[in-house]
Amino acid sequence: MGKQKPPKPIDLARKPRGFPDKREGLIHAEQTMIERVTSVYRKWGFEGLDTGAFEFADALGKFLPDQDRPNAGVFALRDDDEQWMSLRYDLTAPLARFAAENWQTLAKPYRRYAAGPVWRNEKPGPGRFREFLQCDADTVGAAGAHADAEMIAMAAEAMRAAGAEDGEFAIRVNTRRLLNAVLEGVGATEETVRLTILRALDKLDKFGTSGVADLLGAGRMDESGDFTKGAGLDAASVKRVLAFAEAGRATRGETIEALGQAVGTGDDAKSGLAELEAISIALAALGTPEADVKFDPSIVRGLEYYTGPVFEAELLKETKDEDGNTVRIGSVGGGGRYDDLVARFTGEKIPATGFSVGISRLAAAFSISGEIDELNGPVVVLNMDRDNPAIALQLATELRQAGIRAEAYMGSSGMRPQMKYADRRRAPAVIMVGTDELEKGVVTIKDLKEGARQAAAIESNQEYREARPGQLEAPRGDMIARVREIVEAEG
RNA sequence: GCAGCCUUAGCUCAGUUGGUUAGAGCGCCGGUUUGUGGAGCCGGAGGUCCUUGGUUCGAAACCAAGAGGCUGUACCA
């Protein structure tokens, strides 16, 4: 009945949340970060592997779409032949699939790095996307703490390669075996209770001791009044879990000692402590600075497939967001040992361990703090002579032939808009050739960065215009050399 | 998913008890005796006031539902 209004065209130009548009600056920051991290992986002897965006849903593991409704968490669709396919949610599951498929032909252990986008169908938020970049290294087919220690050492080196200095990051390490020992110690046999306890532990840094105590016991009320049911442990058990969670000490040796007190003498406790001990010794041999790696009993990580050591890379360095507020970036990567993942395909138990870096967060952190250079735009040749616009094309071509990024202004706007354009493009310089220059056989070159510096001291607009800061006139034959000086001086 | 808050120009926001053609700042575009980016001067574009339905003589304003956003929380292989 009601008149159907056609949708306004601009209302169709909407971007789905969590799928970021990336412009020059961000692209450059992320590519730089991928290069830095993968160069560390390559240096340690890992080889590249790139797999497709989609995997068959059943190859991705527990997320089997049930009939019509693919599970939340992944993006899934049905192929022509009715098979469910899912966009990969990490780079580990495709690796497990690839390793299983090609196991016979691979040199074992298989050491592989990979970088690329992954997709998760979850609620996005600041710093949380539905499409984001990961950069992984994994060793498939190597049991034992040395392979884990190597991952941890490499994670620390990757953080340093990314730009983190002493004390600006920490790799925090724990092992599932100790967590199992604690669960056993408080008699948590029921799966839901075990998971609730682990999730509570994981939130120690977020909610603090009392918040975690609530989650371990009856439950916790958040500030919006929403209530989260707890694990229902009695007071003595809560105390025992907390004692474990807070056993972190200044050095790894002291932490192992404190954990020994908190965790008892069961099989899991003994093997877990031995695992940390072995990792610590290996790290010393690998030359990893002691302060880079801490043992932290509150590290839990994903609940699904980790079987031994788990670790997390945390950026401690403080950065500022666009509004100038201080932001703690927090976790920028993680990993661990997953001995059962490849076995899903092969039946044979194949040990594996790996580490994953969240590229976007790292790039954001180091881009904001100036660790990654901002890119200059092209040199812009202004279109001054409307009777003979081809001169701008010719000059731009000469610059490009000399290997300088350059473009001729496309259009016939006045000079002021053309200057504004060059400014907005972050051009290092503009070239001006009008009738004056043509007659004299020269070009006018304006160094925009130098001009801006000089302009800071100029008060009035009229003076600013007359001063023509940063500008020089050069013989036509010297254009390339002079422009090159300007471009190279500004990186 | 659950809870709270929010939605007026590109952005940040005004908008009287419900009353004509809905405003500002910034930004944007163009010009400034066809030659100069920032802060000068002149001009300009840009809004079905998120959507739909209801109340009313009359709705940007009141009510309901929906959509979108923010924050917290849950989940996060």
XYZ file of C-alpha atoms (C1' of nucleotides) in Angstrom:
568
model
C 0.000 0.000 0.000
C 2.562 2.554 1.146
C 4.546 4.124 -1.596
C 7.701 2.132 -2.045
C 10.609 4.510 -2.079
C 13.577 3.423 -4.106
C 16.661 3.117 -1.932
C 18.949 6.092 -2.175
C 22.015 5.059 -4.169
C 24.421 6.308 -1.512
C 22.728 4.063 1.046
C 23.899 1.087 -0.974
C 27.512 2.123 -0.518
C 27.891 0.368 2.812
C 30.840 -1.571 4.132
C 30.199 -4.693 6.191
C 31.582 -4.333 9.667
C 34.884 -6.029 10.378
C 36.054 -6.053 6.770
C 38.510 -3.197 6.694
C 39.186 -0.904 3.760
C 42.916 -0.428 3.601
C 44.581 2.551 1.968
C 48.144 3.195 0.966
C 49.486 3.859 4.451
C 47.946 0.781 6.064
C 48.842 -1.477 3.165
C 52.425 -0.346 3.397
C 52.566 -0.795 7.175
C 51.175 -4.320 6.948
C 53.410 -5.361 4.092
C 56.422 -4.028 5.926
C 55.443 -6.009 9.007
C 54.894 -9.213 7.016
C 58.319 -8.816 5.448
C 59.981 -8.304 8.810
C 58.325 -11.297 10.421
C 58.652 -13.717 7.518
C 62.301 -12.783 7.078
C 62.859 -14.011 10.644
C 61.012 -17.251 9.887
C 63.025 -17.791 6.712
C 66.245 -17.118 8.539
C 65.388 -19.913 10.951
C 64.985 -22.301 8.042
C 61.253 -22.247 7.447
C 59.873 -22.454 3.911
C 56.839 -20.735 2.500
C 53.449 -22.265 1.836
C 50.399 -20.525 0.479
C 47.026 -22.252 0.440
C 43.635 -21.090 -0.789
C 41.078 -19.111 1.141
C 38.533 -21.922 1.224
C 38.808 -25.373 2.752
C 36.167 -28.047 2.895
C 34.368 -27.477 6.135
C 35.087 -30.912 7.456
C 38.819 -30.343 6.909
C 38.687 -27.378 9.245
C 37.810 -29.564 12.168
C 35.096 -29.230 14.718
C 33.043 -26.770 12.749
C 30.971 -29.168 10.772
C 28.006 -27.284 9.414
C 24.846 -29.038 10.433
C 22.459 -29.227 7.522
C 21.227 -25.773 6.590
C 23.019 -23.756 9.185
C 26.766 -23.629 9.069
C 28.158 -23.100 12.516
C 28.628 -19.611 13.788
C 32.249 -18.604 13.766
C 33.079 -19.399 10.174
C 31.892 -18.131 6.830
C 30.601 -21.109 4.912
C 28.827 -21.768 1.662
C 27.823 -24.752 -0.416
C 29.780 -25.586 -3.542
C 28.098 -26.735 -6.796
C 28.236 -30.321 -5.601
C 26.514 -29.454 -2.319
C 29.681 -29.807 -0.269
C 30.194 -27.272 2.504
C 33.200 -25.047 2.105
C 34.465 -22.567 4.685
C 36.794 -19.627 4.605
C 39.815 -20.567 6.716
C 39.707 -19.171 10.251
C 43.442 -19.624 10.836
C 46.521 -20.848 8.967
C 47.078 -23.919 11.137
C 44.137 -26.014 10.004
C 45.053 -25.646 6.302
C 48.623 -26.602 7.220
C 47.421 -29.753 8.938
C 45.401 -30.618 5.858
C 48.311 -29.933 3.520
C 50.813 -31.840 5.664
C 48.516 -34.844 5.856
C 47.874 -34.800 2.112
C 51.553 -34.502 1.207
C 53.119 -36.275 4.136
C 55.006 -38.820 2.020
C 56.770 -36.204 -0.066
C 57.771 -33.761 2.665
C 61.117 -33.537 4.376
C 60.341 -34.281 7.993
C 60.092 -32.378 10.215
C 58.231 -30.008 7.918
C 59.096 -26.424 8.728
C 56.724 -23.984 7.078
C 55.778 -20.304 7.300
C 52.675 -18.709 5.843
C 51.175 -15.235 5.717
C 47.736 -14.216 4.584
C 44.192 -13.281 5.464
C 41.915 -15.376 7.643
C 38.209 -14.897 8.322
C 36.119 -15.285 11.451
C 32.410 -14.706 11.665
C 32.396 -13.106 15.085
C 31.364 -9.818 16.553
C 33.889 -7.212 15.409
C 35.090 -4.359 17.566
C 37.967 -1.939 17.836
C 41.049 -3.911 16.836
C 38.944 -6.998 16.122
C 38.120 -7.782 12.526
C 36.283 -10.446 10.588
C 39.047 -10.435 8.003
C 42.600 -10.010 9.221
C 46.175 -11.007 8.487
C 48.163 -13.685 10.250
C 51.755 -14.725 9.823
C 52.564 -18.215 11.076
C 55.484 -20.567 11.492
C 54.981 -24.230 12.344
C 57.082 -27.347 12.701
C 55.202 -30.553 11.902
C 56.715 -33.849 12.924
C 58.938 -32.804 15.799
C 58.126 -33.758 19.374
C 59.969 -32.429 22.352
C 60.661 -29.140 24.039
C 63.353 -28.043 21.604
C 60.835 -27.483 18.836
C 58.641 -25.497 21.241
C 61.586 -23.497 22.528
C 62.527 -22.673 18.955
C 59.048 -21.283 18.344
C 59.272 -19.184 21.477
C 62.737 -17.890 20.616
C 61.616 -17.081 17.107
C 58.556 -15.270 18.440
C 60.835 -13.077 20.525
C 63.060 -12.411 17.541
C 60.047 -11.575 15.398
C 58.903 -9.043 17.985
C 62.322 -7.425 17.907
C 62.352 -7.452 14.112
C 58.969 -5.768 14.218
C 60.519 -2.947 16.199
C 59.994 -3.825 19.872
C 62.875 -2.971 22.196
C 63.964 -4.458 25.508
C 61.067 -4.497 27.920
C 58.500 -3.461 25.326
C 57.210 -6.998 24.866
C 57.078 -10.357 26.588
C 56.539 -13.902 25.418
C 54.497 -15.577 28.121
C 54.630 -19.337 28.303
C 52.623 -22.006 30.076
C 51.819 -25.648 29.472
C 48.583 -27.531 29.279
C 50.042 -30.251 31.445
C 50.222 -27.956 34.462
C 46.703 -26.724 33.814
C 45.529 -30.322 33.752
C 47.346 -30.937 37.005
C 45.510 -28.048 38.635
C 42.144 -29.214 37.333
C 42.871 -32.638 38.694
C 43.988 -31.133 41.994
C 40.596 -29.516 42.581
C 38.749 -32.582 41.378
C 37.315 -30.965 38.259
C 36.376 -33.924 36.133
C 33.301 -32.604 34.389
C 34.142 -31.031 31.022
C 32.044 -27.891 31.414
C 33.562 -27.197 34.818
C 37.077 -27.707 33.459
C 36.431 -25.299 30.594
C 34.908 -22.720 32.915
C 37.952 -22.849 35.162
C 40.350 -22.450 32.254
C 38.401 -19.520 30.826
C 38.376 -17.874 34.224
C 42.149 -18.287 34.535
C 42.632 -16.724 31.129
C 40.944 -13.558 32.376
C 43.331 -12.893 35.223
C 44.890 -9.899 33.493
C 41.465 -8.533 32.590
C 39.480 -8.918 35.795
C 42.200 -9.328 38.414
C 42.287 -11.786 41.285
C 38.886 -11.009 42.759
C 37.120 -11.153 39.398
C 38.676 -14.522 38.647
C 37.787 -15.723 42.132
C 34.144 -14.849 41.407
C 34.258 -16.725 38.113
C 35.782 -19.747 39.799
C 33.106 -19.665 42.484
C 29.481 -18.587 42.149
C 29.823 -16.149 39.267
C 30.467 -12.558 38.337
C 28.293 -9.524 37.652
C 29.636 -7.119 35.016
C 29.063 -3.376 34.960
C 26.019 -3.573 32.716
C 24.420 -5.852 35.290
C 24.865 -8.965 33.203
C 25.677 -12.062 35.227
C 28.183 -14.724 34.238
C 27.759 -18.060 35.924
C 30.891 -19.359 37.620
C 32.529 -22.762 37.913
C 31.010 -23.371 41.326
C 34.210 -24.348 43.125
C 34.322 -24.293 46.924
C 36.453 -21.723 48.699
C 39.411 -24.010 49.259
C 39.537 -24.992 45.597
C 39.262 -21.382 44.466
C 42.187 -20.567 46.701
C 44.168 -23.405 45.267
C 43.582 -22.377 41.647
C 44.418 -18.770 42.446
C 47.621 -19.819 44.175
C 48.605 -21.515 40.945
C 47.567 -18.573 38.778
C 49.668 -16.195 40.822
C 52.788 -18.324 40.943
C 54.504 -16.153 38.318
C 57.839 -14.788 39.580
C 60.513 -12.483 38.264
C 62.640 -15.204 36.697
C 61.752 -18.465 35.028
C 63.679 -20.509 37.589
C 61.787 -18.920 40.471
C 58.483 -19.400 38.695
C 59.141 -23.106 38.188
C 59.908 -23.392 41.872
C 56.743 -21.563 42.889
C 54.670 -23.625 40.467
C 56.113 -26.767 42.006
C 54.578 -25.717 45.324
C 51.202 -24.928 43.783
C 50.708 -27.853 41.514
C 51.392 -31.005 43.488
C 53.261 -34.114 42.484
C 50.989 -35.906 40.040
C 52.137 -37.120 36.626
C 50.888 -34.036 34.793
C 52.527 -31.797 37.362
C 55.884 -33.528 37.020
C 55.895 -33.671 33.222
C 54.660 -30.094 32.976
C 57.418 -28.779 35.199
C 59.984 -30.839 33.296
C 58.682 -29.364 30.065
C 59.134 -25.808 31.269
C 62.552 -26.666 32.610
C 63.632 -28.071 29.241
C 62.264 -25.040 27.399
C 64.147 -22.726 29.709
C 67.429 -24.515 29.107
C 66.872 -24.578 25.366
C 66.079 -20.863 25.320
C 69.421 -20.112 26.923
C 71.134 -22.184 24.235
C 69.189 -20.350 21.539
C 70.479 -17.055 22.880
C 67.089 -15.616 23.752
C 67.431 -12.844 26.329
C 66.147 -14.046 29.695
C 63.806 -11.093 30.056
C 62.059 -11.762 26.739
C 60.334 -14.934 27.918
C 58.351 -15.385 31.120
C 56.471 -18.379 32.472
C 52.932 -17.318 33.238
C 50.442 -19.842 34.643
C 47.433 -17.758 33.593
C 48.131 -18.292 29.884
C 45.501 -20.699 28.566
C 44.936 -20.055 24.829
C 42.414 -21.875 22.683
C 40.737 -24.746 24.388
C 40.287 -27.003 21.450
C 43.544 -28.438 20.240
C 46.591 -27.458 22.264
C 48.207 -30.395 24.027
C 51.429 -29.112 25.586
C 53.223 -25.779 25.851
C 51.180 -22.698 24.970
C 52.527 -19.198 24.512
C 51.438 -15.673 23.839
C 53.283 -12.587 22.625
C 52.292 -9.416 24.413
C 53.204 -5.906 23.400
C 53.795 -3.899 26.568
C 54.828 -0.727 24.779
C 52.202 1.949 25.070
C 50.892 3.589 21.949
C 48.446 6.396 21.273
C 45.314 6.117 19.202
C 43.982 8.764 16.804
C 42.475 10.762 19.636
C 45.736 10.753 21.565
C 44.536 8.323 24.210
C 47.035 5.811 25.511
C 46.289 2.309 24.363
C 47.754 -0.974 25.507
C 47.735 -3.230 22.484
C 48.139 -6.442 24.458
C 48.324 -9.789 22.758
C 49.770 -9.701 19.249
C 50.354 -13.393 18.717
C 50.229 -16.837 20.174
C 50.787 -20.485 19.617
C 51.545 -23.807 21.140
C 51.883 -27.505 20.653
C 49.077 -29.440 18.974
C 49.993 -33.086 18.738
C 46.585 -34.379 17.643
C 45.670 -32.044 14.820
C 47.289 -33.818 11.887
C 46.231 -37.198 13.291
C 42.662 -36.272 12.363
C 43.614 -36.917 8.754
C 46.346 -39.528 8.950
C 45.300 -41.609 11.916
C 48.948 -41.530 12.833
C 49.840 -39.200 15.680
C 52.050 -36.455 14.314
C 53.450 -33.932 16.786
C 53.392 -30.281 15.789
C 54.050 -26.867 17.261
C 53.614 -23.392 15.891
C 53.308 -19.692 16.405
C 51.087 -17.047 14.850
C 51.532 -13.286 14.678
C 48.579 -10.943 14.336
C 49.937 -8.635 11.667
C 47.280 -5.952 11.808
C 47.721 -5.152 15.475
C 51.494 -5.148 15.227
C 51.435 -2.956 12.147
C 49.006 -0.562 13.792
C 51.159 -0.295 16.903
C 54.420 0.340 15.103
C 52.910 2.491 12.417
C 51.411 4.836 14.998
C 54.668 5.105 16.900
C 56.559 6.043 13.743
C 58.543 2.810 13.423
C 57.297 2.414 9.879
C 58.042 5.255 7.499
C 55.162 7.019 5.915
C 55.131 6.843 2.156
C 55.647 9.814 -0.085
C 53.318 10.357 -2.995
C 54.426 10.919 -6.575
C 56.093 14.033 -7.925
C 53.281 16.023 -9.522
C 53.830 17.936 -12.739
C 51.333 20.768 -12.799
C 49.328 21.442 -15.888
C 50.110 25.119 -16.345
C 49.749 25.773 -20.006
C 46.265 25.093 -21.159
C 47.202 25.713 -24.764
C 49.881 23.088 -24.635
C 49.040 20.530 -21.919
C 51.274 17.914 -23.502
C 54.338 19.501 -21.913
C 53.261 18.162 -18.497
C 52.885 14.666 -19.895
C 56.321 14.863 -21.405
C 58.013 16.020 -18.196
C 56.276 13.349 -16.136
C 57.431 10.722 -18.589
C 61.020 11.935 -18.340
C 60.874 11.637 -14.563
C 59.429 8.112 -14.740
C 62.089 7.054 -17.216
C 64.631 8.182 -14.644
C 62.919 5.897 -12.124
C 61.147 8.657 -10.196
C 57.513 8.152 -9.256
C 55.708 10.937 -11.104
C 52.420 11.940 -12.635
C 51.095 14.809 -14.667
C 48.075 16.545 -13.154
C 44.995 15.373 -14.987
C 42.568 18.201 -15.460
C 42.498 21.909 -16.074
C 41.838 23.365 -12.641
C 43.519 26.525 -11.518
C 46.913 26.363 -9.970
C 45.708 26.505 -6.413
C 43.608 23.343 -6.648
C 46.534 21.638 -8.337
C 48.815 22.598 -5.460
C 46.222 21.357 -2.993
C 46.080 18.100 -4.869
C 49.844 17.684 -4.714
C 49.798 18.489 -1.023
C 47.104 15.948 -0.312
C 48.910 13.301 -2.294
C 51.939 13.879 -0.072
C 53.966 14.750 -3.130
C 57.592 15.510 -2.265
C 57.763 18.065 -5.075
C 55.848 19.680 -7.885
C 57.180 20.706 -11.276
C 55.938 23.905 -12.838
C 56.511 24.814 -16.439
C 54.540 27.684 -17.917
C 55.251 30.119 -20.679
C 57.957 31.861 -18.637
C 59.885 28.663 -18.116
C 59.424 27.511 -21.667
C 60.872 30.733 -22.955
C 63.833 30.581 -20.588
C 64.408 26.862 -21.070
C 64.087 26.145 -17.347
C 61.761 24.328 -14.952
C 60.526 25.531 -11.590
C 60.712 22.878 -8.886
C 58.956 23.290 -5.564
C 60.079 21.183 -2.638
C 56.832 20.842 -0.734
C 58.268 19.552 2.527
C 60.903 22.272 2.644
C 58.262 24.789 1.658
C 56.055 23.748 4.550
C 58.986 24.117 6.955
C 59.732 27.627 5.765
C 56.078 28.573 5.713
C 55.772 27.930 9.430
C 57.539 31.249 10.038
C 55.361 33.237 7.665
C 52.465 35.160 9.127
C 50.289 36.626 6.425
C 48.802 34.909 3.466
C 50.029 37.575 1.114
C 53.612 37.221 2.291
C 53.295 33.457 2.063
C 52.376 33.681 -1.565
C 55.053 36.111 -2.500
C 57.828 34.234 -0.720
C 57.245 31.022 -2.674
C 59.047 28.971 -0.043
C 60.977 25.884 -1.073
C 61.018 26.878 -4.703
C 63.911 26.862 -7.124
C 64.514 27.331 -10.812
C 66.745 24.910 -12.665
C 67.891 24.494 -16.243
C 65.656 22.068 -18.027
C 68.514 19.565 -18.346
C 69.054 19.518 -14.562
C 65.448 18.696 -13.681
C 65.941 15.014 -13.013
C 69.047 15.503 -10.891
C 67.442 18.211 -8.770
C 64.211 16.303 -8.273
C 66.159 13.209 -7.338
C 67.996 15.181 -4.634
C 64.698 16.274 -3.137
C 63.058 12.875 -3.291
C 66.047 11.067 -1.823
C 66.582 13.623 0.936
C 63.100 12.863 2.168
C 63.313 9.128 1.871
C 24.035 -14.326 21.833
C 22.773 -11.180 26.419
C 22.660 -6.134 28.687
C 22.999 -0.741 28.656
C 23.396 3.617 25.767
C 23.066 6.003 21.019
C 21.361 7.588 15.582
C 20.070 15.578 12.756
C 25.289 17.868 6.583
C 31.582 14.364 5.139
C 33.007 15.196 10.817
C 31.667 17.299 15.813
C 27.241 18.909 17.427
C 22.843 22.989 18.193
C 17.660 22.827 17.379
C 12.898 26.373 22.879
C 6.319 23.035 25.752
C 5.255 19.380 19.136
C 4.408 25.071 15.068
C 6.518 28.230 8.451
C 11.802 27.533 3.880
C 16.285 22.660 9.938
C 21.322 25.684 11.756
C 26.747 26.442 13.410
C 31.913 25.262 13.445
C 35.269 22.485 10.926
C 35.887 19.949 6.347
C 34.847 19.833 1.026
C 34.482 22.307 -4.049
C 35.486 26.648 -7.128
C 37.341 31.613 -7.783
C 40.790 35.354 -5.919
C 43.347 40.729 -12.590
C 44.025 31.883 -16.114
C 51.446 31.340 -11.634
C 51.516 28.934 -5.832
C 49.754 23.913 -0.782
C 49.195 26.094 5.173
C 45.569 30.501 8.507
C 43.583 35.846 3.972
C 39.262 37.330 0.812
C 34.668 36.002 -2.198
C 31.291 32.410 -3.620
C 29.191 27.322 -3.790
C 27.594 22.333 -3.084
C 25.801 19.184 0.538
C 20.074 16.888 4.973
C 13.011 12.197 3.043
C 16.479 14.918 10.739
C 18.330 6.008 10.259
C 13.676 3.150 8.360
C 8.598 1.787 8.744
C 4.097 2.277 11.229
C 1.237 5.036 14.920
C -0.566 9.601 17.917
C -1.641 14.776 16.168
C -4.644 20.107 12.566
C 0.766 19.751 12.481
C 6.487 15.233 14.214
C 13.560 15.964 13.724
C 11.009 16.197 18.560
C 5.941 11.831 21.466
C 4.898 6.080 21.078
C 6.047 1.093 18.860
C 8.789 -2.145 15.893
C 12.964 -2.794 12.788
C 17.952 -1.509 11.024
C 22.670 0.455 12.092
C 26.373 2.088 15.706
C 29.024 2.359 20.596
C 30.267 0.087 25.339
C 30.340 -4.078 28.575
C 29.829 -9.343 28.768
C 29.728 -14.344 26.504
C 32.109 -17.118 22.632
C 36.782 -16.923 20.000
C 39.126 -23.512 16.910
